[in-house]
mmCIF file of C-alpha atoms in Angstrom:
data_model
loop_
_atom_site.group_PDB
_atom_site.id
_atom_site.type_symbol
_atom_site.label_atom_id
_atom_site.label_comp_id
_atom_site.label_asym_id
_atom_site.label_seq_id
_atom_site.Cartn_x
_atom_site.Cartn_y
_atom_site.Cartn_z
ATOM 1 C CA MET A 1 246.146 149.680 147.111
ATOM 2 C CA ARG A 2 246.622 152.908 148.873
ATOM 3 C CA ALA A 3 245.404 156.307 147.752
ATOM 4 C CA ASN A 4 247.873 158.933 146.560
ATOM 5 C CA PRO A 5 247.575 162.510 147.608
ATOM 6 C CA LEU A 6 245.758 163.037 144.343
ATOM 7 C CA SER A 7 242.044 163.061 144.761
ATOM 8 C CA ALA A 8 239.880 165.679 143.241
ATOM 9 C CA TRP A 9 236.253 166.465 142.254
ATOM 10 C CA LEU A 10 235.809 166.845 138.666
ATOM 11 C CA PRO A 11 233.520 169.517 136.953
ATOM 12 C CA LEU A 12 230.870 167.754 134.936
ATOM 13 C CA GLY A 13 230.535 168.664 131.243
ATOM 14 C CA HIS A 14 227.267 169.672 129.561
ATOM 15 C CA GLY A 15 224.914 166.710 129.001
ATOM 16 C CA ALA A 16 225.741 165.031 132.296
ATOM 17 C CA PRO A 17 223.177 162.478 133.162
ATOM 18 C CA ALA A 18 220.368 164.116 134.933
ATOM 19 C CA GLN A 19 219.565 161.006 137.063
ATOM 20 C CA ASP A 20 223.238 161.220 138.401
ATOM 21 C CA SER A 21 223.655 164.942 138.869
ATOM 22 C CA GLU A 22 226.022 164.236 141.795
ATOM 23 C CA ALA A 23 229.766 165.125 141.406
ATOM 24 C CA VAL A 24 232.477 162.758 140.180
ATOM 25 C CA ARG A 25 235.695 162.113 142.144
ATOM 26 C CA LEU A 26 238.834 161.227 140.579
ATOM 27 C CA THR A 27 241.423 159.398 142.809
ATOM 28 C CA ALA A 28 244.791 158.067 141.918
ATOM 29 C CA LEU A 29 245.727 154.706 143.744
ATOM 30 C CA ALA A 30 249.217 153.711 144.062
ATOM 31 C CA PRO A 31 250.398 150.157 143.125
ATOM 32 C CA PRO A 32 250.896 147.878 146.086
ATOM 33 C CA ALA A 33 254.235 146.651 144.606
ATOM 34 C CA PRO A 34 256.719 147.653 141.852
ATOM 35 C CA HIS A 35 255.443 146.931 138.331
ATOM 36 C CA ALA A 36 251.931 146.148 139.742
ATOM 37 C CA PRO A 37 249.164 148.147 138.145
ATOM 38 C CA SER A 38 248.338 151.646 139.330
ATOM 39 C CA THR A 39 244.763 152.788 139.053
ATOM 40 C CA ILE A 40 242.837 156.289 138.498
ATOM 41 C CA ALA A 41 239.277 155.550 139.799
ATOM 42 C CA LEU A 42 236.277 157.595 138.980
ATOM 43 C CA HIS A 43 233.539 157.407 141.314
ATOM 44 C CA LEU A 44 230.167 159.296 142.354
ATOM 45 C CA GLU A 45 229.862 161.326 145.451
ATOM 46 C CA ARG A 46 227.945 158.517 147.121
ATOM 47 C CA GLY A 47 230.581 155.854 146.243
ATOM 48 C CA PRO A 48 229.562 153.927 143.073
ATOM 49 C CA LEU A 49 232.577 153.320 140.645
ATOM 50 C CA ILE A 50 231.787 154.813 137.158
ATOM 51 C CA GLY A 51 235.175 154.622 135.444
ATOM 52 C CA GLN A 52 238.806 153.327 135.837
ATOM 53 C CA VAL A 53 242.232 153.572 134.191
ATOM 54 C CA ASP A 54 244.611 150.851 135.083
ATOM 55 C CA PHE A 55 248.389 151.513 134.049
ATOM 56 C CA ARG A 56 251.748 150.046 135.024
ATOM 57 C CA LEU A 57 255.101 151.947 135.083
ATOM 58 C CA CYS A 58 258.647 150.657 134.809
ATOM 59 C CA HIS A 59 260.893 153.499 136.077
ATOM 60 C CA ALA A 60 264.136 151.633 135.026
ATOM 61 C CA CYS A 61 263.017 151.683 131.384
ATOM 62 C CA ARG A 62 260.924 154.918 131.722
ATOM 63 C CA THR A 63 257.930 153.338 130.053
ATOM 64 C CA GLY A 64 254.219 153.227 130.859
ATOM 65 C CA ARG A 65 251.531 150.891 129.691
ATOM 66 C CA ILE A 66 247.656 151.559 129.771
ATOM 67 C CA GLN A 67 246.291 148.213 130.723
ATOM 68 C CA GLN A 68 242.707 149.126 130.473
ATOM 69 C CA ILE A 69 240.245 152.097 130.429
ATOM 70 C CA TRP A 70 236.594 152.040 130.903
ATOM 71 C CA ILE A 71 233.759 154.435 131.708
ATOM 72 C CA THR A 72 230.169 153.342 132.520
ATOM 73 C CA GLU A 73 228.289 153.794 129.383
ATOM 74 C CA THR A 74 225.700 156.381 131.071
ATOM 75 C CA TRP A 75 228.885 158.569 131.773
ATOM 76 C CA GLN A 76 230.801 158.274 128.443
ATOM 77 C CA ARG A 77 231.379 161.336 126.271
ATOM 78 C CA GLN A 78 231.662 163.622 129.233
ATOM 79 C CA GLY A 79 235.466 164.028 129.161
ATOM 80 C CA LEU A 80 236.068 161.608 132.145
ATOM 81 C CA GLY A 81 238.187 159.190 130.337
ATOM 82 C CA ARG A 82 240.048 161.995 128.989
ATOM 83 C CA GLN A 83 240.664 163.636 132.420
ATOM 84 C CA ALA A 84 241.510 160.195 133.898
ATOM 85 C CA LEU A 85 244.232 159.507 131.154
ATOM 86 C CA HIS A 86 245.770 162.902 131.461
ATOM 87 C CA THR A 87 246.039 162.100 135.198
ATOM 88 C CA ALA A 88 247.741 158.792 134.518
ATOM 89 C CA LEU A 89 250.100 160.253 132.164
ATOM 90 C CA ALA A 90 250.979 162.912 134.522
ATOM 91 C CA GLN A 91 252.244 160.211 136.880
ATOM 92 C CA ALA A 92 255.220 159.686 134.568
ATOM 93 C CA PRO A 93 255.936 162.598 132.504
ATOM 94 C CA GLY A 94 258.502 162.082 129.858
ATOM 95 C CA TYR A 95 257.977 158.286 129.805
ATOM 96 C CA ARG A 96 257.306 156.282 126.500
ATOM 97 C CA TRP A 97 253.622 155.016 126.685
ATOM 98 C CA ASN A 98 251.797 152.111 125.003
ATOM 99 C CA THR A 99 248.621 150.271 125.285
ATOM 100 C CA THR A 100 246.967 146.851 125.006
ATOM 101 C CA THR A 101 244.886 145.899 122.016
ATOM 102 C CA GLN A 102 241.959 148.191 121.523
ATOM 103 C CA SER A 103 238.406 148.140 120.158
ATOM 104 C CA ARG A 104 237.625 150.528 117.180
ATOM 105 C CA GLN A 105 236.158 152.909 119.720
ATOM 106 C CA GLY A 106 239.379 152.634 121.789
ATOM 107 C CA ARG A 107 241.650 153.128 118.863
ATOM 108 C CA ALA A 108 239.698 156.439 117.983
ATOM 109 C CA PHE A 109 239.935 157.534 121.662
ATOM 110 C CA PHE A 110 243.742 156.795 121.922
ATOM 111 C CA ARG A 111 244.450 158.348 118.403
ATOM 112 C CA ALA A 112 242.636 161.577 119.597
ATOM 113 C CA MET A 113 244.416 161.426 123.032
ATOM 114 C CA SER A 114 247.800 160.998 121.211
ATOM 115 C CA GLU A 115 247.176 164.235 119.180
ATOM 116 C CA GLU A 116 246.132 166.097 122.291
ATOM 117 C CA THR A 117 248.865 165.092 124.579
ATOM 118 C CA GLY A 118 251.841 164.606 121.966
ATOM 119 C CA VAL A 119 252.340 161.177 123.671
ATOM 120 C CA GLU A 120 252.080 158.282 121.218
ATOM 121 C CA LEU A 121 249.576 155.731 122.690
ATOM 122 C CA CYS A 122 249.922 152.747 120.475
ATOM 123 C CA SER A 123 249.089 149.113 120.783
ATOM 124 C CA ARG A 124 251.786 147.957 118.427
ATOM 125 C CA THR A 125 254.740 148.389 120.640
ATOM 126 C CA PRO A 126 255.522 145.822 123.377
ATOM 127 C CA PRO A 127 255.927 146.784 126.841
ATOM 128 C CA CYS A 128 259.517 146.745 128.348
ATOM 129 C CA ALA A 129 260.831 143.342 129.569
ATOM 130 C CA HIS A 130 260.113 144.292 133.107
ATOM 131 C CA LEU A 131 256.435 144.857 132.487
ATOM 132 C CA MET A 132 255.960 142.023 130.007
ATOM 133 C CA GLY A 133 256.949 139.304 132.567
ATOM 134 C CA ARG A 134 255.490 135.861 131.532
ATOM 135 C CA TYR A 135 254.013 137.265 128.257
ATOM 136 C CA ARG A 136 257.525 137.768 126.863
ATOM 137 C CA ARG A 137 257.637 134.426 125.104
ATOM 138 C CA LEU A 138 254.081 134.767 123.667
ATOM 139 C CA TRP A 139 255.022 138.287 122.302
ATOM 140 C CA ARG A 140 257.945 136.871 120.409
ATOM 141 C CA LEU A 141 255.850 134.217 118.940
ATOM 142 C CA VAL A 142 253.100 136.665 117.713
ATOM 143 C CA ARG A 143 255.826 139.130 116.390
ATOM 144 C CA GLY A 144 257.412 136.289 114.532
ATOM 145 C CA ALA A 145 254.138 135.437 112.922
ATOM 146 C CA TRP A 146 253.776 138.954 111.532
ATOM 147 C CA ARG A 147 257.081 138.837 109.809
#
């Protein structure tokens, strides 16, 4: 993956871990190929990765899918996941977004982010056919079992 021009130092919120008082850099990494995952990486000044958002875009269908989001436990509840998700959504304004299945904590996060951004971030809608790829048949079986 190659870095996009987007790379910025983030201001830390109150309560940032004292042992890690260095700045956090947010970097957007472009996908190596169409429909491959893009990444928003969060890392400390000296390099360790502390969080990441992976997402895929389909420009033909104007859809995006959040594949995963994680922040190291020490750095959670600092607004870093929020800022990283805003950056991912800004890569494709006006697109329809969905997410993969989420934990209870993830559902609460995406519910709050949906309210904040006005973008529905639901795990119940399947990705477009271009992003689904080999999982298309499995999705049909799962969807058929729900009916």
